[in-house]
Structures are given as C-alpha cells and as structure tokens.
PDB file of C-alpha atoms in Angstrom:
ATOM      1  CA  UNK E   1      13.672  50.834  47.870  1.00  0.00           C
ATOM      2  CA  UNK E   2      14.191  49.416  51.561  1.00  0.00           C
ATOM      3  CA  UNK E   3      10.810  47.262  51.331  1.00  0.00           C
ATOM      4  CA  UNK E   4      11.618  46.097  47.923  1.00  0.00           C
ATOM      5  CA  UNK E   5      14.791  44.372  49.080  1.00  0.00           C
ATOM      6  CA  UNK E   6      12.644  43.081  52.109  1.00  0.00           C
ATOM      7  CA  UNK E   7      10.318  41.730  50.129  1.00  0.00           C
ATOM      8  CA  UNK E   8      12.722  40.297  47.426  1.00  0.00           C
ATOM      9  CA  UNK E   9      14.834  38.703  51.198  1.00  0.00           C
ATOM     10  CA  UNK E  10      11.063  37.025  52.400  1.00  0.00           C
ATOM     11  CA  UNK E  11      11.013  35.383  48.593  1.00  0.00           C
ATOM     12  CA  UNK E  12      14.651  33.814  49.109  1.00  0.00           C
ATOM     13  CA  UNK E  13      14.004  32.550  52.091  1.00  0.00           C
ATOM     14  CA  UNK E  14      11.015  31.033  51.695  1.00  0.00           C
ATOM     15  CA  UNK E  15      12.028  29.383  48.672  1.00  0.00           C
ATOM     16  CA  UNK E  16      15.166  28.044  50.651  1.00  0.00           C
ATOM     17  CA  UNK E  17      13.426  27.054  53.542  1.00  0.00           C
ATOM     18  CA  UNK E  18      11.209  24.603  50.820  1.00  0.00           C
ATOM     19  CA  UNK E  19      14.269  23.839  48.883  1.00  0.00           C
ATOM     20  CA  UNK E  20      14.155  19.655  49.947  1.00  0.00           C
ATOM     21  CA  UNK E  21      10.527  19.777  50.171  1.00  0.00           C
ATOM     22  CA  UNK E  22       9.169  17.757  47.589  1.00  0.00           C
ATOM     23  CA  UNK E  23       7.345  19.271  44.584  1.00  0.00           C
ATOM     24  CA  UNK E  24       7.817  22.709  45.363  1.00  0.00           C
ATOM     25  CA  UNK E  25       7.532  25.693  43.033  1.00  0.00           C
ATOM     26  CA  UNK E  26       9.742  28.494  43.866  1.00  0.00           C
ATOM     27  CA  UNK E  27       8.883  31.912  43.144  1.00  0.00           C
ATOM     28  CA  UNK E  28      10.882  34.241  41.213  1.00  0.00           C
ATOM     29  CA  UNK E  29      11.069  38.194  42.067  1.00  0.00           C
ATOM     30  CA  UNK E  30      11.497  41.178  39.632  1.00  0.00           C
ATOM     31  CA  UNK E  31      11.009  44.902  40.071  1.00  0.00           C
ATOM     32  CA  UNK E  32       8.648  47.268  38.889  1.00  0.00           C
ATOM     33  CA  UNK E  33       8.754  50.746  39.123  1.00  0.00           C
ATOM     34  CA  UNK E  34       5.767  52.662  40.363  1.00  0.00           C
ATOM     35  CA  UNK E  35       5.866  56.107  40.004  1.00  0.00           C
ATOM     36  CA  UNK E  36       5.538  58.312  42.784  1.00  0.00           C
ATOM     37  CA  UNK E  37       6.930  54.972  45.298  1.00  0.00           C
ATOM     38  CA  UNK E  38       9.766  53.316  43.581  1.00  0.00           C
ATOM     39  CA  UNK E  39      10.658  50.373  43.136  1.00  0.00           C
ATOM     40  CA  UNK E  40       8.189  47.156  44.432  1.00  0.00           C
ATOM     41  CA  UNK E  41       8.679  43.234  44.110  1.00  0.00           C
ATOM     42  CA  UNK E  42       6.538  41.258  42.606  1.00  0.00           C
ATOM     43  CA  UNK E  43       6.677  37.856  42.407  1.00  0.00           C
ATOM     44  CA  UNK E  44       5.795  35.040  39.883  1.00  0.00           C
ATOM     45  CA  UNK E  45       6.309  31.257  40.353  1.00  0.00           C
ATOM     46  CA  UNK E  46       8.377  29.382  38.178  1.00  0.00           C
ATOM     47  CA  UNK E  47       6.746  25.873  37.359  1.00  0.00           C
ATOM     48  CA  UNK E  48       9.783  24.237  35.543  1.00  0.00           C
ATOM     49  CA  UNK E  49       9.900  20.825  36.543  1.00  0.00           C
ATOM     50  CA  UNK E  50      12.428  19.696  39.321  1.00  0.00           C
ATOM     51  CA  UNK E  51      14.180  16.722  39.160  1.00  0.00           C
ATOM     52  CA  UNK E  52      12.169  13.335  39.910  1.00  0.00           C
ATOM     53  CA  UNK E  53      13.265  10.833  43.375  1.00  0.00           C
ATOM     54  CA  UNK E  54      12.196   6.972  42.963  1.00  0.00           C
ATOM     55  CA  UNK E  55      10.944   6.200  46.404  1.00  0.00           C
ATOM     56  CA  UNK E  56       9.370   2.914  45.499  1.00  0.00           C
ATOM     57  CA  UNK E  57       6.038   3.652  47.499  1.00  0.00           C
ATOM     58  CA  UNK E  58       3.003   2.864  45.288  1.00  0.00           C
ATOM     59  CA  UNK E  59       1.145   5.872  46.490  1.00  0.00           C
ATOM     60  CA  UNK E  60       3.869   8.166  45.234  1.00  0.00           C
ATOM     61  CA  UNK E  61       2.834  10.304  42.023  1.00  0.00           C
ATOM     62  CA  UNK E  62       4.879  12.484  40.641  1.00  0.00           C
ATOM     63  CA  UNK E  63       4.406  14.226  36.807  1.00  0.00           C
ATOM     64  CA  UNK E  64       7.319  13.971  34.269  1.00  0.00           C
ATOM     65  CA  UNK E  65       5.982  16.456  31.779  1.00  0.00           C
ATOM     66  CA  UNK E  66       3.703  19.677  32.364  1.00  0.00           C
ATOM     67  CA  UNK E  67       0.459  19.768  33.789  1.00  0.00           C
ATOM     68  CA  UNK E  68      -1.276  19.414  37.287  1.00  0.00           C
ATOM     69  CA  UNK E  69      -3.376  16.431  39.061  1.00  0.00           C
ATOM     70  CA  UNK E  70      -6.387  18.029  41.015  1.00  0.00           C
ATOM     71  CA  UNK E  71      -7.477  17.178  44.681  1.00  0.00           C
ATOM     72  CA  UNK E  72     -10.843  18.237  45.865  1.00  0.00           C
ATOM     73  CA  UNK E  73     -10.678  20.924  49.025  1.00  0.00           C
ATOM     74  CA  UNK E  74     -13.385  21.937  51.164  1.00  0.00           C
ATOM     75  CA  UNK E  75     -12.669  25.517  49.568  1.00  0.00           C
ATOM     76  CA  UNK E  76     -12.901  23.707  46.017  1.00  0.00           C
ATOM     77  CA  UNK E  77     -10.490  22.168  43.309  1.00  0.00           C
ATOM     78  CA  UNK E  78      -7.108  22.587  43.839  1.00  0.00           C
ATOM     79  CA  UNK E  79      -4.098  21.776  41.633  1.00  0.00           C
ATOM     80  CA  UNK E  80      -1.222  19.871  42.314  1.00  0.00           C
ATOM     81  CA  UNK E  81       2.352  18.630  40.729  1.00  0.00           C
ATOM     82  CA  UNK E  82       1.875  15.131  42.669  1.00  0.00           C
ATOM     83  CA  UNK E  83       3.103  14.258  45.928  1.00  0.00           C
ATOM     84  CA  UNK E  84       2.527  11.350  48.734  1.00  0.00           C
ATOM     85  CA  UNK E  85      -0.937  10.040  49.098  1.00  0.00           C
ATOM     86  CA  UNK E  86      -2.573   7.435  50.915  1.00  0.00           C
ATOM     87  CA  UNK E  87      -5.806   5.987  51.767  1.00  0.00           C
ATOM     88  CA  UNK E  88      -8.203   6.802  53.809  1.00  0.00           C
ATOM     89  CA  UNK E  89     -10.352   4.166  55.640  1.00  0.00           C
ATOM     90  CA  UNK E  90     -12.863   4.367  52.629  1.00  0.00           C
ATOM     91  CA  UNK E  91      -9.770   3.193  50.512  1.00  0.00           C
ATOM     92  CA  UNK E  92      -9.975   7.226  48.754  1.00  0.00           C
ATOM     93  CA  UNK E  93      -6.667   8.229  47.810  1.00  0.00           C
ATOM     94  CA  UNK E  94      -6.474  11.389  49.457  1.00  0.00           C
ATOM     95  CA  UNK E  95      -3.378  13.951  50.491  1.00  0.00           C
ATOM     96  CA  UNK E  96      -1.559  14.418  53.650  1.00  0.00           C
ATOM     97  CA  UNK E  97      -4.699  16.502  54.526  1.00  0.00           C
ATOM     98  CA  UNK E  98      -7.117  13.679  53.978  1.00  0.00           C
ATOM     99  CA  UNK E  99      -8.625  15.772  50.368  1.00  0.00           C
ATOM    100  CA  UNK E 100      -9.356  13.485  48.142  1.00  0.00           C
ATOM    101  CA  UNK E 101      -7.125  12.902  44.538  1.00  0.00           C
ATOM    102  CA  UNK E 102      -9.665  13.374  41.330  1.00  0.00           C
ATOM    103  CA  UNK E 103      -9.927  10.629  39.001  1.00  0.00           C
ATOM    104  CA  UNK E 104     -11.906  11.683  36.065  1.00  0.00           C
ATOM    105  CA  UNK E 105     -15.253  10.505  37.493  1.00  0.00           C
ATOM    106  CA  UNK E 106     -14.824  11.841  40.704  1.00  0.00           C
ATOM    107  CA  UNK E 107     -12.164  10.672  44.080  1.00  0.00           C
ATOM    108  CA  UNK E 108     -10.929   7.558  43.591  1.00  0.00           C
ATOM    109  CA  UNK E 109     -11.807   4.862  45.587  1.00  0.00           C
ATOM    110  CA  UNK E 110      -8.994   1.478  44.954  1.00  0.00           C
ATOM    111  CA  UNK E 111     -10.713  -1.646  45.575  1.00  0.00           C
ATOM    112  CA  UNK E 112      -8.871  -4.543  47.286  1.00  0.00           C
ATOM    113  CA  UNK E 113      -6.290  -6.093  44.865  1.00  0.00           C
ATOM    114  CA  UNK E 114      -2.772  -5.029  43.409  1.00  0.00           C
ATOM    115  CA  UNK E 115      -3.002  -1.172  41.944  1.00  0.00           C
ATOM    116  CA  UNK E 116      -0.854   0.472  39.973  1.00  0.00           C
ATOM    117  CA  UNK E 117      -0.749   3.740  38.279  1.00  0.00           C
ATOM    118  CA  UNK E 118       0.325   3.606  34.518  1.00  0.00           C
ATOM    119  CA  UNK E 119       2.444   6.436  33.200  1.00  0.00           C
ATOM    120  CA  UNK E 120      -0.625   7.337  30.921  1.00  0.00           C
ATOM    121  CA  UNK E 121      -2.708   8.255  34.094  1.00  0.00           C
ATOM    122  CA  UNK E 122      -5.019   5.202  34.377  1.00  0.00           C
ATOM    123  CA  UNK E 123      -5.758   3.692  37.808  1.00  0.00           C
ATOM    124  CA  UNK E 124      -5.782  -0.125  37.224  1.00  0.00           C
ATOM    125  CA  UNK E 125      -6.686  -2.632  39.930  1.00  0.00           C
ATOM    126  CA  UNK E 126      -6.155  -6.390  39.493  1.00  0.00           C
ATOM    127  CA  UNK E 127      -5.661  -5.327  35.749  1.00  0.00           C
ATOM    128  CA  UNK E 128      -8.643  -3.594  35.222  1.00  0.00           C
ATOM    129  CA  UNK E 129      -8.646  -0.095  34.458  1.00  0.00           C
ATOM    130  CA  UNK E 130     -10.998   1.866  37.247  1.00  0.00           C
ATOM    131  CA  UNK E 131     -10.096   5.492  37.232  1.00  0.00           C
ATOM    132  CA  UNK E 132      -7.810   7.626  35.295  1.00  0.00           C
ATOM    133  CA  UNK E 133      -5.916  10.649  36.890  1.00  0.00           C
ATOM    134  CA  UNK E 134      -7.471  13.893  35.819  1.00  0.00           C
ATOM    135  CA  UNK E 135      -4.637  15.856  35.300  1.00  0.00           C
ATOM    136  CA  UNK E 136      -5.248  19.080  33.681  1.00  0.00           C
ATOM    137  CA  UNK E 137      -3.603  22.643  31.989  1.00  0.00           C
ATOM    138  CA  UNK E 138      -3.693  26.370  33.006  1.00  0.00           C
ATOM    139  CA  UNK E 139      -5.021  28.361  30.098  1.00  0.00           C
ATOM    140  CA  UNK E 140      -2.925  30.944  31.248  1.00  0.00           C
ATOM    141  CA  UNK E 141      -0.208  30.517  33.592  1.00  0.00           C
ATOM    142  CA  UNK E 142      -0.373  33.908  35.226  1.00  0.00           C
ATOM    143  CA  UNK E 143      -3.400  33.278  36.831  1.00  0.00           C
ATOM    144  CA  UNK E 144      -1.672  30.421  39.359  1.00  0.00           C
ATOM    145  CA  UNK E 145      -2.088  31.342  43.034  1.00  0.00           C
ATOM    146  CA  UNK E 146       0.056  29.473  45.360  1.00  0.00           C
ATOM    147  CA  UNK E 147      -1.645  28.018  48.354  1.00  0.00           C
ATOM    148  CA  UNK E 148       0.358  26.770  50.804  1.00  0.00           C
ATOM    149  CA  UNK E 149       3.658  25.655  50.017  1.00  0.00           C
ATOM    150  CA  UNK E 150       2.141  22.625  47.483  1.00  0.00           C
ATOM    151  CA  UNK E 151      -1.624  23.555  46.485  1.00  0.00           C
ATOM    152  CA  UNK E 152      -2.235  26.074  43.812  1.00  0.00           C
ATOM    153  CA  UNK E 153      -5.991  27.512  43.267  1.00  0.00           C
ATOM    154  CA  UNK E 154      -6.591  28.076  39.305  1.00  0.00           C
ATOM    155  CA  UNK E 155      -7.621  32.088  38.904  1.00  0.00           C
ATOM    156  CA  UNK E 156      -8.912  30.713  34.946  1.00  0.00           C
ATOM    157  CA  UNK E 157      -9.896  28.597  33.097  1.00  0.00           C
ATOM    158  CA  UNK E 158      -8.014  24.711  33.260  1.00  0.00           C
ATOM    159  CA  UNK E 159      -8.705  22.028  30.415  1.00  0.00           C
ATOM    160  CA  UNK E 160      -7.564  18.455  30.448  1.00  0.00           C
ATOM    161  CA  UNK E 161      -4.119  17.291  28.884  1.00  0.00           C
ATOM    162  CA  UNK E 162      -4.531  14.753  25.792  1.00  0.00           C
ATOM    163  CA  UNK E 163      -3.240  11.694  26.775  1.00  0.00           C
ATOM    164  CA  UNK E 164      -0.209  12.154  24.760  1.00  0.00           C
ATOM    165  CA  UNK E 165       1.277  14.559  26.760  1.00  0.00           C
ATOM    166  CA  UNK E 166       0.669  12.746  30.272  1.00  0.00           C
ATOM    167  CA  UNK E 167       3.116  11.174  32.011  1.00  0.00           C
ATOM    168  CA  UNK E 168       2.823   9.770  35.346  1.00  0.00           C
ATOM    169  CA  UNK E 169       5.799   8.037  37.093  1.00  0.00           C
ATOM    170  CA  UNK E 170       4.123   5.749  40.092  1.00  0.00           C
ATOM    171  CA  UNK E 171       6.740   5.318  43.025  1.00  0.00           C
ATOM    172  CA  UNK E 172       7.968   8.661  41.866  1.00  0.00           C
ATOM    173  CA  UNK E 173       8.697  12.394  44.384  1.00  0.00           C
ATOM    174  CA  UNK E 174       9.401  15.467  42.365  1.00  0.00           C
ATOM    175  CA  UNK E 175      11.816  17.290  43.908  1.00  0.00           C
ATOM    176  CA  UNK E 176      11.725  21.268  44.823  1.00  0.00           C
ATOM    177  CA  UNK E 177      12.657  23.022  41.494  1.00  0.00           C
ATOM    178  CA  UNK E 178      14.704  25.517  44.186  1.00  0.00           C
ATOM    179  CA  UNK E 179      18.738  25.575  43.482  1.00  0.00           C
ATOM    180  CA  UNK E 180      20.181  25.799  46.678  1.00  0.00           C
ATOM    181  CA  UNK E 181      23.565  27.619  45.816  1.00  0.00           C
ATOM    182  CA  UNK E 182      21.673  29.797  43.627  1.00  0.00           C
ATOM    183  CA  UNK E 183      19.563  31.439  46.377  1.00  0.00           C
ATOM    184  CA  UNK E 184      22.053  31.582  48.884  1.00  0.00           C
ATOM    185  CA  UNK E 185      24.118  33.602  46.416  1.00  0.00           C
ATOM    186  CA  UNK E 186      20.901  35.838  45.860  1.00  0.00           C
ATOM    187  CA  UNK E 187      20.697  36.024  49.331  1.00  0.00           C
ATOM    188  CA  UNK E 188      24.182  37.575  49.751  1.00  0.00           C
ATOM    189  CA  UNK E 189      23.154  39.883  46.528  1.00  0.00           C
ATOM    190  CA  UNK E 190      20.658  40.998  48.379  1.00  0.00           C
ATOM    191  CA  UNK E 191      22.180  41.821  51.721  1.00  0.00           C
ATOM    192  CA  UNK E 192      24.868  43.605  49.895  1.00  0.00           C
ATOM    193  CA  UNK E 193      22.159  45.954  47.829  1.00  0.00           C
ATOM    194  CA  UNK E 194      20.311  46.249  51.365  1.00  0.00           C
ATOM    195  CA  UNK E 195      23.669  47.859  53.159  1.00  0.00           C
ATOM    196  CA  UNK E 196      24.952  49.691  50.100  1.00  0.00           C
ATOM    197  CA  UNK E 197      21.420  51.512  50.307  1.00  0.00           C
ATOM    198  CA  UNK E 198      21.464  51.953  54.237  1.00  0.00           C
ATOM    199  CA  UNK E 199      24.673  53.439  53.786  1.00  0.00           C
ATOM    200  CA  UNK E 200      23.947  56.208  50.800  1.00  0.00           C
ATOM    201  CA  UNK E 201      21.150  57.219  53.591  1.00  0.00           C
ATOM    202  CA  UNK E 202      23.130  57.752  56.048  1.00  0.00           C
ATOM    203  CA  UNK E 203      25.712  59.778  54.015  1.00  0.00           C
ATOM    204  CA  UNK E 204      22.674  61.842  52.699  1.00  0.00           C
ATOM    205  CA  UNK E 205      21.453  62.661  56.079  1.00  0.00           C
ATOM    206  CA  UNK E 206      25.281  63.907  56.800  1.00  0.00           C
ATOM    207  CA  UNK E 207      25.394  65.848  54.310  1.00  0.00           C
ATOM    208  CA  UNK E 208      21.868  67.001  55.322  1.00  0.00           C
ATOM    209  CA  UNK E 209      23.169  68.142  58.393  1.00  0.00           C
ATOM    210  CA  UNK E 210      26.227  69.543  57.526  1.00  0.00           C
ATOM    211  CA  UNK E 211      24.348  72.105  55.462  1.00  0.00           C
TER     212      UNK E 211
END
C-alpha cells in the first residue's frame, strides 16, 4: 500500500511540475489490486484537449480537435499534439530537437516566400499549396507511450484523419491539459492517505508488542 501512494505522489508531481508547459498530457492514476501484493498504480494519460494560447508566431501549431501531427526521430515516428517549431538551415520545419515535422510526402521543406498553415492542414507558400500536415489517429488509445514530457511513440496501428475532422490553428500553443488546483488538492489527498497508513502501522506494531 506504501508504494502505491508513492507511485500515485511521483504521478502528481510530475503532472504539476508540466502544468504551464505547453501541450502536455497529464497522466491519470487508478488502483488495481493484485493478489498476493495489494494494491499498485497504474497510470493512463488523459489526451483531452487543453485550452489553446494565440502567440502570433507563424511556426506555432497547435490542434483544435483530436488527433496527432508526426515528427520523424532518429528512433522512428513519433506523435505529437503540436508545439513550437522552426527551421533549420535547410528551411525543414523541425522541433526544438531539430526532428523534422511530416508533411504527407515526407519533412517539409518551406521555400522562400510568405507561409502559412491553413486550419485544414495544408502548407501553402506564396499561395501555393506545397505540403499538407500529416496528422494522424491511434487505433487504439491504450497503446500511447509517453516519451518525454511531449513525444508519444504509437504501440499500434495509426491511420490518417479525413480532412473533415482536422483542424489546425497556425500562431496557436495548446496549453497543459493539467488543472493546477486539482492536483494540489490530490496531492494533499494523498499525503493524508500516506500518514493515516503510517500511522495504523505503527499502532499494529504496538499492539504487536504489547502481546
């Protein structure tokens, strides 16, 4: 019961400690029982959308609907909600880690000229239409493994969203889906479970002794 509450304590925290960072996911913690050990966290993210932040910066995508964009890591595709990009000196838009954001044909690479991204995903330069965002579905959400506090490696199967559902917002930060108050109230919940269990040890172990 002791490392359950740990673990459930590491979980708050972390998702407090991301709570302004843009497009976080926190995770959410429930119990299962395991017999012969008790009780053990487990954790599950939850990918409701946070709230969106104009910023005005033309290399800021955010995604006001469901779905992922996909950035190309040296460990292989990786999904993301948005987030800041810029370009590299290739003119690739790539991440803060210089992996480059998948169009459907591949990175893309913005030409010189006026850009914008259009809320349906297409990469226009000048007018022209270069590029459109891949931006892509789980199959099955369970099968999401966080990497890194942003970056989430697919465990299945991903297919593209129709273009209905896809809406990009250019000049656009999502912010952390993390409520603040919320987890510092679990936090207290927590360290409250945490010292009512310390103390029904200790009065065990008294009574222990005493016979």
């Amino acid at each position: 019961a002791f490392r359950y509450w740990e673990q459930k304590q590491e979980v708050v925290a972390n998702n407090l400690a991301n709570a302004s960072t843009p497009g976080f996911k926190g995770d959410r913690v429930f119990a299962r029982l395991l017999e012969g050990v008790g009780m053990e966290a487990q954790a599950r993210t939850d990918l409701s959308i946070g709230a969106l932040t104009e910023t005005g910066r033309p290399l800021d995508l955010a995604l006001d609907w469901g779905g992922f964009m996909v950035v190309e890591t040296p460990a292989g595709e990786r999904l993301v909600r948005g987030g800041s990009f810029q370009l590299d000196a290739s003119r690739t838009v790539v991440d803060a880690e210089g992996n480059p954001l998948l169009g459907d044909t591949g990175p893309i690479v913005l030409p010189e000229g006026e850009f914008e991204f259009n809320t349906r995903g297409e990469v226009r330069v000048e007018g022209a239409t270069i590029s459109r965002l891949r931006i892509v579905r789980l199959d099955d959400d369970a099968a999401l493994d966080r990497e890194g506090s942003l970056r989430f490696r697919p465990g299945g199967q991903t297919s593209p969203l129709d273009v209905g559902e896809v809406r990009v917002r250019q000049g656009n930060l999502e912010e952390s889906n993390v409520d603040p108050v919320g987890s510092m109230v679990e936090m207290i919940e927590i360290q409250r479970a945490y010292s009512a269990l310390q103390r029904s040890v200790l009065v065990v172990d008294g009574v222990m002794d005493r016979i």
